Short mmCIF file of N, CA and C in Angstrom, two decimals:
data_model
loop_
_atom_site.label_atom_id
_atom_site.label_comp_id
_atom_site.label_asym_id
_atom_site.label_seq_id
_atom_site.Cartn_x
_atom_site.Cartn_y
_atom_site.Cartn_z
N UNK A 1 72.46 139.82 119.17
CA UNK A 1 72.84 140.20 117.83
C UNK A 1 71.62 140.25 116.91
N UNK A 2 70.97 139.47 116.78
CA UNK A 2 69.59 139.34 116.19
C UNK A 2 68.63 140.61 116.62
N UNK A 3 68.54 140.52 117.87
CA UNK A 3 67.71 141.83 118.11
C UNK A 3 67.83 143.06 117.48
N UNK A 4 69.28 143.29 117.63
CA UNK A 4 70.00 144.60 116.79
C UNK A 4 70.10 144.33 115.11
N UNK A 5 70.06 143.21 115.36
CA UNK A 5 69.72 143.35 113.29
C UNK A 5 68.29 143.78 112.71
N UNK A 6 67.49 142.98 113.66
CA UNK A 6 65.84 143.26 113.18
C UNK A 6 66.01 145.74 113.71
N UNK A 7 66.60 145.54 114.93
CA UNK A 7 66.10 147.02 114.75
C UNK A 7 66.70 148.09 113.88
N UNK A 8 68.01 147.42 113.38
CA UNK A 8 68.63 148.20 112.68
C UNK A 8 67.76 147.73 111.05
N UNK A 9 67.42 147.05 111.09
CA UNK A 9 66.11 147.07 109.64
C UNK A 9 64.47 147.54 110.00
N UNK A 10 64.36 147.54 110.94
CA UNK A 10 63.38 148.92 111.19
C UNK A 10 63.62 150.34 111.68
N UNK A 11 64.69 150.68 112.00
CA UNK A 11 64.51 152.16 112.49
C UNK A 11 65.39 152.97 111.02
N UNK A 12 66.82 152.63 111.04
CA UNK A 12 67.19 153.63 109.60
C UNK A 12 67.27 153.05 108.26
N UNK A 13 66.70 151.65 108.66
CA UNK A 13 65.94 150.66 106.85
C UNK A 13 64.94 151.76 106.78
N UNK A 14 63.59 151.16 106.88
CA UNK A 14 62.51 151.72 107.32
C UNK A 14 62.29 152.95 106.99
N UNK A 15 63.17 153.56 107.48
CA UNK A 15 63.30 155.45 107.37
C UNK A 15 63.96 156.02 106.22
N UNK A 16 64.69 155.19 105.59
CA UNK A 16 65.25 155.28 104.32
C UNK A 16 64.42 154.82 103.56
N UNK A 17 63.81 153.73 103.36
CA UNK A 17 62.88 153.22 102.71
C UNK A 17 61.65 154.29 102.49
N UNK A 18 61.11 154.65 103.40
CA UNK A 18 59.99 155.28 102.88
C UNK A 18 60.13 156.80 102.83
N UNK A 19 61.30 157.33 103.05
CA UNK A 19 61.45 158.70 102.74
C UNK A 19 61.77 158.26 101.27
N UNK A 20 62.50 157.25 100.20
CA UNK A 20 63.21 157.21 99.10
C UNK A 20 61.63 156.89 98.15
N UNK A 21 60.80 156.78 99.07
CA UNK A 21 58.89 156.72 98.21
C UNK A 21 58.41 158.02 98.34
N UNK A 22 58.43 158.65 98.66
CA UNK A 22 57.81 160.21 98.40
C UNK A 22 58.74 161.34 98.11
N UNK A 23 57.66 162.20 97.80
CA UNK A 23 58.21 163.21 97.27
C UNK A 23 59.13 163.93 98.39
N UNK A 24 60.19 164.56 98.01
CA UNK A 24 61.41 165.29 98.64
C UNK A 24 61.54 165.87 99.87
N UNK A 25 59.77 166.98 99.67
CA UNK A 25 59.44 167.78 101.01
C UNK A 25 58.99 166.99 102.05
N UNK A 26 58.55 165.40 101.68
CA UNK A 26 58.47 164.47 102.97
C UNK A 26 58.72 163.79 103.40
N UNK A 27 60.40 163.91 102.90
CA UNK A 27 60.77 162.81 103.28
C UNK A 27 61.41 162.62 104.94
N UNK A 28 61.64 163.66 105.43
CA UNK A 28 61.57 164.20 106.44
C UNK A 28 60.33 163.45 107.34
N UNK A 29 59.57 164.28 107.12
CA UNK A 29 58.37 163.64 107.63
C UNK A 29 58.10 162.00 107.95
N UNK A 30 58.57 161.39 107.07
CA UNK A 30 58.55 159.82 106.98
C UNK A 30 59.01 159.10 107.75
N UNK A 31 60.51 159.76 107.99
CA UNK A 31 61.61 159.25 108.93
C UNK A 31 60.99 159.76 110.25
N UNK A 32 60.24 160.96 110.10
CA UNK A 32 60.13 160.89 111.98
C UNK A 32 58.97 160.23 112.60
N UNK A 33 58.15 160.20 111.26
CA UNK A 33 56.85 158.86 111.81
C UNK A 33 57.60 157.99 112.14
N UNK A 34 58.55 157.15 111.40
CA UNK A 34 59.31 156.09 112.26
C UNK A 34 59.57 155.98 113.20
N UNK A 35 60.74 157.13 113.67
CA UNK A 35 61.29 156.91 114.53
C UNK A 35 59.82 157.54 116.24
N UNK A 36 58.86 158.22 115.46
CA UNK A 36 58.48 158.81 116.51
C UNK A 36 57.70 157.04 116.87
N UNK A 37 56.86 156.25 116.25
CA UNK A 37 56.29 155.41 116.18
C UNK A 37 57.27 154.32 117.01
N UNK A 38 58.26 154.31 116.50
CA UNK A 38 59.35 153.37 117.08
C UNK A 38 59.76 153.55 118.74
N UNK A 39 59.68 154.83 119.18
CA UNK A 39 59.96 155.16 120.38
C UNK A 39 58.78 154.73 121.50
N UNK A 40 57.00 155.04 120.53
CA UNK A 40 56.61 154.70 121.16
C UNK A 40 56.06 153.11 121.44
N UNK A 41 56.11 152.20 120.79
CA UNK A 41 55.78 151.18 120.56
C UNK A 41 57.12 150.41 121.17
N UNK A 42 58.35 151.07 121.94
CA UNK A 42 59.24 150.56 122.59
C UNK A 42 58.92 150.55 123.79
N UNK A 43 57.98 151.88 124.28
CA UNK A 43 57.35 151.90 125.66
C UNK A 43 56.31 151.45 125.94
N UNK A 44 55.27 150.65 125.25
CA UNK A 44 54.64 150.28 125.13
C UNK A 44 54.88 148.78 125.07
N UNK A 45 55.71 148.79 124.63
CA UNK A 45 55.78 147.12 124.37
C UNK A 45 56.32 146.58 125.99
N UNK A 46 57.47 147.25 126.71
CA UNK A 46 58.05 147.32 128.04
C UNK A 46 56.96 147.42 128.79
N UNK A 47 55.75 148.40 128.77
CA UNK A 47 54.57 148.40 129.63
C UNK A 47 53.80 147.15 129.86
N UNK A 48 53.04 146.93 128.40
CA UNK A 48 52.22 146.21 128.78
C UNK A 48 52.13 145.10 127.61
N UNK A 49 53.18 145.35 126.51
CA UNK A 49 52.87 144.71 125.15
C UNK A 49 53.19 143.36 125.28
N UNK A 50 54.45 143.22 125.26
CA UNK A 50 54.95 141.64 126.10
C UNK A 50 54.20 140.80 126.73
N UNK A 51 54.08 141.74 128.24
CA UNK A 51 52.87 141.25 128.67
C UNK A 51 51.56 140.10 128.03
N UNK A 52 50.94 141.00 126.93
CA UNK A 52 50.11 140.59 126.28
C UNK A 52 50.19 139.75 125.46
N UNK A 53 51.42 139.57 124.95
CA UNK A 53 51.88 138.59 123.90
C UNK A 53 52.23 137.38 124.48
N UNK A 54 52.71 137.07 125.23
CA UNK A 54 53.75 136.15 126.07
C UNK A 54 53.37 135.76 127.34
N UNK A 55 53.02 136.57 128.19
CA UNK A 55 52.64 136.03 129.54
C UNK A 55 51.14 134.70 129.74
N UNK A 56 50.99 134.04 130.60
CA UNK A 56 50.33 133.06 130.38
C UNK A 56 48.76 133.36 130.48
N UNK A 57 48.11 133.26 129.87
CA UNK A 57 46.81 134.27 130.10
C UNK A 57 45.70 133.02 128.98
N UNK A 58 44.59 133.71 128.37
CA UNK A 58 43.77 132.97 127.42
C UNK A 58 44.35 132.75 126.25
N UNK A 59 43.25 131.57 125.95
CA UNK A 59 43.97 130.98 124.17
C UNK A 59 43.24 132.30 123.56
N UNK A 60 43.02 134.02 123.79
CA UNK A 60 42.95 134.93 122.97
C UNK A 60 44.04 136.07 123.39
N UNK A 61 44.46 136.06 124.57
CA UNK A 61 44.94 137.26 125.23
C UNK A 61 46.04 136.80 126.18
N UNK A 62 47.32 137.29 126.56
CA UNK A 62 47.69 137.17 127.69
C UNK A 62 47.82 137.65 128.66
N UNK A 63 48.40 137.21 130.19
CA UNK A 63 47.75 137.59 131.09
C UNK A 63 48.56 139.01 131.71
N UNK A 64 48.96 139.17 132.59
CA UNK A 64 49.29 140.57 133.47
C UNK A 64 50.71 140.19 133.93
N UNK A 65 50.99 139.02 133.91
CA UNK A 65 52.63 138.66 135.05
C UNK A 65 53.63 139.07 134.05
N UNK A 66 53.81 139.56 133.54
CA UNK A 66 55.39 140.47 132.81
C UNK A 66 54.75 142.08 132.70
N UNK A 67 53.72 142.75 133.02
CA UNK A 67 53.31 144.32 132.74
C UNK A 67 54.89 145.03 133.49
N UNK A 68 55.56 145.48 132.76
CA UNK A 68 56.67 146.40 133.46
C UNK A 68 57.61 145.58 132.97
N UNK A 69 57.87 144.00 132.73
CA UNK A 69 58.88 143.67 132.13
C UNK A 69 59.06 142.83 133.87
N UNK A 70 58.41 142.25 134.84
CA UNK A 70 58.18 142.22 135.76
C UNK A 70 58.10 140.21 135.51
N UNK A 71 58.61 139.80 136.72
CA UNK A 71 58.81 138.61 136.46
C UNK A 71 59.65 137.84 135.68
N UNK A 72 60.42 138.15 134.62
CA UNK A 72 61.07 137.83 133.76
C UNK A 72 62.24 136.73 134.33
N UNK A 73 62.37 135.46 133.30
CA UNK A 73 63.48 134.51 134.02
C UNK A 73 64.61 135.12 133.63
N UNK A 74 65.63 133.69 133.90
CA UNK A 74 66.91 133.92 133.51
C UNK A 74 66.88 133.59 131.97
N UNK A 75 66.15 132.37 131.81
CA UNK A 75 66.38 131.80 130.24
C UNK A 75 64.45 131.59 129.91
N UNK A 76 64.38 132.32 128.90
CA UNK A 76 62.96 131.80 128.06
C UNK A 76 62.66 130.49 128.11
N UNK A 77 61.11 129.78 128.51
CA UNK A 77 60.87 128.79 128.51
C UNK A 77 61.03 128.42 127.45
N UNK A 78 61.50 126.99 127.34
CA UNK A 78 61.65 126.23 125.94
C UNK A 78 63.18 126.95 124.80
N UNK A 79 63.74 127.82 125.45
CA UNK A 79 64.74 128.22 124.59
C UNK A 79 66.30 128.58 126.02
N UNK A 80 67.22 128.57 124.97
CA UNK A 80 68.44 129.02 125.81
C UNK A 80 68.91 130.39 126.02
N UNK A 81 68.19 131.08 125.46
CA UNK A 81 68.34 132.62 125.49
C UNK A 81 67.90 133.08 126.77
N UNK A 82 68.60 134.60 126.81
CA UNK A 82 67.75 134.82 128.54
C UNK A 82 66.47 135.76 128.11
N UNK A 83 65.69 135.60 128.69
CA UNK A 83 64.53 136.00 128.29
C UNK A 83 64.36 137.73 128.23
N UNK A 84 65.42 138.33 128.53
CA UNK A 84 65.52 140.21 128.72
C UNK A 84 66.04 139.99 126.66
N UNK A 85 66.84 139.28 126.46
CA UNK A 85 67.23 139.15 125.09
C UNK A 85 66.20 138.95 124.32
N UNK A 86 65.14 137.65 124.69
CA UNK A 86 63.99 137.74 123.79
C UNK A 86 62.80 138.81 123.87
N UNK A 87 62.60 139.53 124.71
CA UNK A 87 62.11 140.71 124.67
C UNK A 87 62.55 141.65 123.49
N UNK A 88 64.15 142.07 123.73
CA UNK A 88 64.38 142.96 123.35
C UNK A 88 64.03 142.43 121.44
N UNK A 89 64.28 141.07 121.33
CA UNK A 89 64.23 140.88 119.99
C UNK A 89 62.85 140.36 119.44
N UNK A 90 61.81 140.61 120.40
CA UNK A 90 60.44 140.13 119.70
C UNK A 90 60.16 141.87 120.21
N UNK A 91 60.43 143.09 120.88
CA UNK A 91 60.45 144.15 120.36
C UNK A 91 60.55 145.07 119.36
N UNK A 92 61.67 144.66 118.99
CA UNK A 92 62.42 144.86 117.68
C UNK A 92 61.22 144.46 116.26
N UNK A 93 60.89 143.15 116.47
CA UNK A 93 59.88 143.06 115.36
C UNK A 93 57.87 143.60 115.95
N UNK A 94 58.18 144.00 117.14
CA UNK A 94 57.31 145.04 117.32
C UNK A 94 57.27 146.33 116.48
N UNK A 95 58.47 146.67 116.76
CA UNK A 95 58.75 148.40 115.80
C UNK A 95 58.83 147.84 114.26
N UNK A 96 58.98 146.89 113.84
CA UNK A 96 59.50 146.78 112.66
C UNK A 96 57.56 146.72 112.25
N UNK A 97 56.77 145.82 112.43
CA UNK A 97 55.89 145.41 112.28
C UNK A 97 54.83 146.96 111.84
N UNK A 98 54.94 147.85 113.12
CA UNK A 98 53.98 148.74 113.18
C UNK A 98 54.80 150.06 111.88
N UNK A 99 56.29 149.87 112.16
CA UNK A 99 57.09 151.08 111.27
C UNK A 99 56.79 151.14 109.77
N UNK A 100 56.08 149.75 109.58
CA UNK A 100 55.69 149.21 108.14
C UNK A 100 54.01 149.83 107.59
N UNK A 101 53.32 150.41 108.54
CA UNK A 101 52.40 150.80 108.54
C UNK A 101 52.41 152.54 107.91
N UNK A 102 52.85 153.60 108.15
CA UNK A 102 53.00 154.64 107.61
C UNK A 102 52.93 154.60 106.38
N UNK A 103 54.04 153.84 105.27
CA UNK A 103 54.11 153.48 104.45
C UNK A 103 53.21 153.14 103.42
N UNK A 104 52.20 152.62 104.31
CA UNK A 104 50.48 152.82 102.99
C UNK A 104 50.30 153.72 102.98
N UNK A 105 50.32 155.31 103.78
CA UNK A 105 49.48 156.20 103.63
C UNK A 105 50.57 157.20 103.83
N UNK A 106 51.89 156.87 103.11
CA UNK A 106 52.65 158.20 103.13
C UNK A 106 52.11 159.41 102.31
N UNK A 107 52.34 160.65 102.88
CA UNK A 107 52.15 161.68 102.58
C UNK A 107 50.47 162.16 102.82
N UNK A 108 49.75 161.23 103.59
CA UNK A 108 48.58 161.52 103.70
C UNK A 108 47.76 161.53 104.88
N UNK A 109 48.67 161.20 105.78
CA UNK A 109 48.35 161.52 107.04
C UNK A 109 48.81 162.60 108.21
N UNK A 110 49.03 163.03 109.14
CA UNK A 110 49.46 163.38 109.86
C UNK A 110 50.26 162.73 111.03
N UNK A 111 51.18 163.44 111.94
CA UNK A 111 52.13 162.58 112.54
C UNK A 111 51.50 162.03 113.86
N UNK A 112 50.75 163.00 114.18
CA UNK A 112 49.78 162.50 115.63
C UNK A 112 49.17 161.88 115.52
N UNK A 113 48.02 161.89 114.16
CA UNK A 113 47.46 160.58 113.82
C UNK A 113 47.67 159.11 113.88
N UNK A 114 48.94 159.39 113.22
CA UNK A 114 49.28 157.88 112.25
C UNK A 114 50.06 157.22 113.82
N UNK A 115 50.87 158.12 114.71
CA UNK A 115 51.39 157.56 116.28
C UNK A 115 50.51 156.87 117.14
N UNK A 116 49.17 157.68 117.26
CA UNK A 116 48.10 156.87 117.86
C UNK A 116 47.96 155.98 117.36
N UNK A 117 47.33 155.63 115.97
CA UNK A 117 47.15 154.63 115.46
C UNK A 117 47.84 153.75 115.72
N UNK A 118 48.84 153.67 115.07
CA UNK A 118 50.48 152.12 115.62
C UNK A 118 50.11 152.17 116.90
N UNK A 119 49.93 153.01 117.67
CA UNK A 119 50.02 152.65 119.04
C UNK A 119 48.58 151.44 119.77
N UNK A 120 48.01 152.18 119.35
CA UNK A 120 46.81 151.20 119.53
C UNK A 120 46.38 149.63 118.99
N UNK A 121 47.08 150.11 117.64
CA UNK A 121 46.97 149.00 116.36
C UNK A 121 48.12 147.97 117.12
N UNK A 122 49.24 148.14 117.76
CA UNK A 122 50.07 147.41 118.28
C UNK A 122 49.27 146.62 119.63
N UNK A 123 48.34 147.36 120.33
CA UNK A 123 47.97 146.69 122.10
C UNK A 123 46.32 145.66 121.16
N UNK A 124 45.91 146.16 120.08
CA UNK A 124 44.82 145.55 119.59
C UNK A 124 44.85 144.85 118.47
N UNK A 125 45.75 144.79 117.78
CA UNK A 125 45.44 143.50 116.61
C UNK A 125 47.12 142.76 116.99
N UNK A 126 48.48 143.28 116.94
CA UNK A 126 49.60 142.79 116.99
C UNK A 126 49.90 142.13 118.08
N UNK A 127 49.63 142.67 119.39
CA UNK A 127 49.98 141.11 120.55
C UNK A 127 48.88 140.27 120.49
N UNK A 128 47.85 140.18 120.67
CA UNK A 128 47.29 139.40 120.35
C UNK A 128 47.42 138.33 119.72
N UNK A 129 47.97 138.38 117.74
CA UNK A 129 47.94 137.78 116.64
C UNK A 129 49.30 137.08 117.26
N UNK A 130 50.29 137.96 117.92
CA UNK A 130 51.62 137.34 118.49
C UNK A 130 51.33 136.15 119.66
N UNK A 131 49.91 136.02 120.21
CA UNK A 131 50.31 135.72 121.57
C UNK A 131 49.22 134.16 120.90
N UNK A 132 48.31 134.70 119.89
CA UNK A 132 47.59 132.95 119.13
C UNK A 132 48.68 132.18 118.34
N UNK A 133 49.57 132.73 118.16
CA UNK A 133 50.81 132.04 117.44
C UNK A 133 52.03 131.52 118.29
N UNK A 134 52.71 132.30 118.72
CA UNK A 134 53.82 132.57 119.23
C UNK A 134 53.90 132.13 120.99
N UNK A 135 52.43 132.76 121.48
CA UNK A 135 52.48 132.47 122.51
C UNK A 135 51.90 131.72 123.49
N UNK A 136 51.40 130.55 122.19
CA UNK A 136 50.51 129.96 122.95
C UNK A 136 49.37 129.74 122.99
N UNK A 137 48.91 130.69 122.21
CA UNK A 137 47.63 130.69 121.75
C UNK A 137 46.45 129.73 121.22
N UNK A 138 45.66 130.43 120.76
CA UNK A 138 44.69 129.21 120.06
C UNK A 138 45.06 128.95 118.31
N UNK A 139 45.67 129.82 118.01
CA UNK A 139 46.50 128.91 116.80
C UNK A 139 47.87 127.89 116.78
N UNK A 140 48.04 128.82 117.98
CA UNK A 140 49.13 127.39 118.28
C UNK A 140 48.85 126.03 118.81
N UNK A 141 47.60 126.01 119.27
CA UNK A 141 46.70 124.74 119.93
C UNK A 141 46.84 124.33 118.58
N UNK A 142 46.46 124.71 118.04
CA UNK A 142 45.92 124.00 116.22
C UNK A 142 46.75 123.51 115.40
N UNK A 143 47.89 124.01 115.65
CA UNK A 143 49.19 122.99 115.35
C UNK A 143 50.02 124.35 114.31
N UNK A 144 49.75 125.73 113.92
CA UNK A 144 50.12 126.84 113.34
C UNK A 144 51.46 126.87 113.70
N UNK A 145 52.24 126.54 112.72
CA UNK A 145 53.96 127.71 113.34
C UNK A 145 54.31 128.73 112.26
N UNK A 146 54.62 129.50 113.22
CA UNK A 146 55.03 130.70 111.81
C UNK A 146 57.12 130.49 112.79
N UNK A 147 58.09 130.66 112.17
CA UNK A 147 59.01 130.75 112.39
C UNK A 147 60.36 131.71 111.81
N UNK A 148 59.47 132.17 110.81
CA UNK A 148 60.07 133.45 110.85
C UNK A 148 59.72 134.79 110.44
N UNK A 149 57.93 134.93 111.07
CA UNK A 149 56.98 136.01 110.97
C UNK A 149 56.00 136.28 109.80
N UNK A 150 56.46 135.32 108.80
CA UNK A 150 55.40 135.80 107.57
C UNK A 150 53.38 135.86 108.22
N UNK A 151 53.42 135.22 109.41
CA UNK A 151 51.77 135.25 109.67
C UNK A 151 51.84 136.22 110.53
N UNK A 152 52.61 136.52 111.26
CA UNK A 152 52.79 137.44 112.87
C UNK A 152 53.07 139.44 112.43
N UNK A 153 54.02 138.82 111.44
CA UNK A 153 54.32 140.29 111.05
C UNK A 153 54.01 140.71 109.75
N UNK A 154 54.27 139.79 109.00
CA UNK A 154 53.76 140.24 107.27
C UNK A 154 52.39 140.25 106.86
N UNK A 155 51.65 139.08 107.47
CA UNK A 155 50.33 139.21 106.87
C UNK A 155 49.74 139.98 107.73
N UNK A 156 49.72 139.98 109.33
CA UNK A 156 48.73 141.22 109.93
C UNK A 156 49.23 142.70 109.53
N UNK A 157 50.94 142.90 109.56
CA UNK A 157 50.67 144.34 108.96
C UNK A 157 50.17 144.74 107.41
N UNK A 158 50.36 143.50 106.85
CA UNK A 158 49.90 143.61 105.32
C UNK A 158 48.31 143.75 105.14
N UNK A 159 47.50 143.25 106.27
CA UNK A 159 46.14 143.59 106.04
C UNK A 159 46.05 144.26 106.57
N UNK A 160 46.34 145.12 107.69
CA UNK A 160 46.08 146.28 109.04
C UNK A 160 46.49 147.38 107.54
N UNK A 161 47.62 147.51 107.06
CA UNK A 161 47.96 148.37 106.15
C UNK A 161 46.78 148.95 104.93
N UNK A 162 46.17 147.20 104.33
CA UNK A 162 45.31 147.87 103.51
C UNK A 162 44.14 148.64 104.05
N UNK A 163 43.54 147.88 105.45
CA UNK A 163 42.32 148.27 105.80
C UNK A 163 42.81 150.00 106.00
N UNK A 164 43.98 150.48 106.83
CA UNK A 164 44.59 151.61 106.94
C UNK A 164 44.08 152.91 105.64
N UNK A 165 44.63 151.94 104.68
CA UNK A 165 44.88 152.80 103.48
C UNK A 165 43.45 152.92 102.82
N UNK A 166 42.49 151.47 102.50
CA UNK A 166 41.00 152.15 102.44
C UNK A 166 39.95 153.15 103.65
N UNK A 167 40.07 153.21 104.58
CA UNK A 167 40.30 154.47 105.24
C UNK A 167 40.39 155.53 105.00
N UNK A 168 42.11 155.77 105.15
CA UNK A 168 42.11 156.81 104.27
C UNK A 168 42.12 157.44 102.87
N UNK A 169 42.09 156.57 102.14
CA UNK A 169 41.43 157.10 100.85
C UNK A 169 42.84 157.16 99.79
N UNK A 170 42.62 157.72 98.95
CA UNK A 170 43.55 157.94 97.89
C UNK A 170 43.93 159.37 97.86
N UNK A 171 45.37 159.87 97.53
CA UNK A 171 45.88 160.95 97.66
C UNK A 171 44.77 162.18 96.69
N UNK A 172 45.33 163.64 97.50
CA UNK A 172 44.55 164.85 96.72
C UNK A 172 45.36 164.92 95.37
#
């Protein structure tokens, strides 16, 4: 149930949200960065993202034993959920995380662009930041809990966003 709440506040939140910030002719446009972003950062996350976040690897990175979704228990260590459920719902704030990114630079990018980007921006700053927190990491050595994403999802997309947006610059 949770899983489907977080995605149903990133895919037609999200898409409502930032088509209701620009102008008329893009709003179109807005919604399909989402959803195109969302589709891919779902296959991605099933590939190799998880993986990276979660599997047992360095206090920077994790390791290779879930790539494919491969290995997976019945129940998540340390929790009662089955672990195909916590996927699907630390997915969910995968898409939500990266869907939040367009949004600095609506109307000023392009759609191929801004897809690569999330896509990459998801395997290089977001599992990672997920896997020193969440998974074990070296902020979690340090005694760090975030418990309901303000460090994992709000502040890395909130700085990935600005660096994004000085980048690209200010509208024509």
């Amino acid at each position: 149930l949770c899983g489907i709440l977080v995605l149903l506040a990133a895919l037609p939140g999200l898409a409502l949200r930032h088509a209701g910030l620009v102008n008329v002719r893009n709003a179109l446009s807005m919604a399909a960065q989402g959803l195109v972003i969302a589709a891919g950062i779902s296959l991605l996350w099933a590939i190799i993202g998880y993986s990276l976040a979660y599997a047992p690897g360095s206090g920077w990175l994790g390791g290779g034993a879930h790539v494919l979704l491969a290995n997976l228990g019945a129940l998540r260590d340390g929790l009662t959920v089955p672990e195909s459920a916590f996927v699907l719902f630390q997915m969910g704030l995968a898409i939500l995380a990266a869907c939040l990114l367009p949004g600095a630079v609506a109307e000023r990018v392009r759609l191929g662009w801004m897809t690569i980007f999330a896509l990459l921006w998801m395997l290089l700053v977001y599992a990672p930041v997920v896997h020193w927190v969440w998974g074990g990491g070296w902020l979690a050595k340090l005694g760090v809990m975030d418990f309901a994403g303000a460090l994992v999802v709000h502040l890395c997309t909130g700085f990935s966003a600005l660096a994004l947006l000085l980048i690209v610059g200010k509208r024509r």
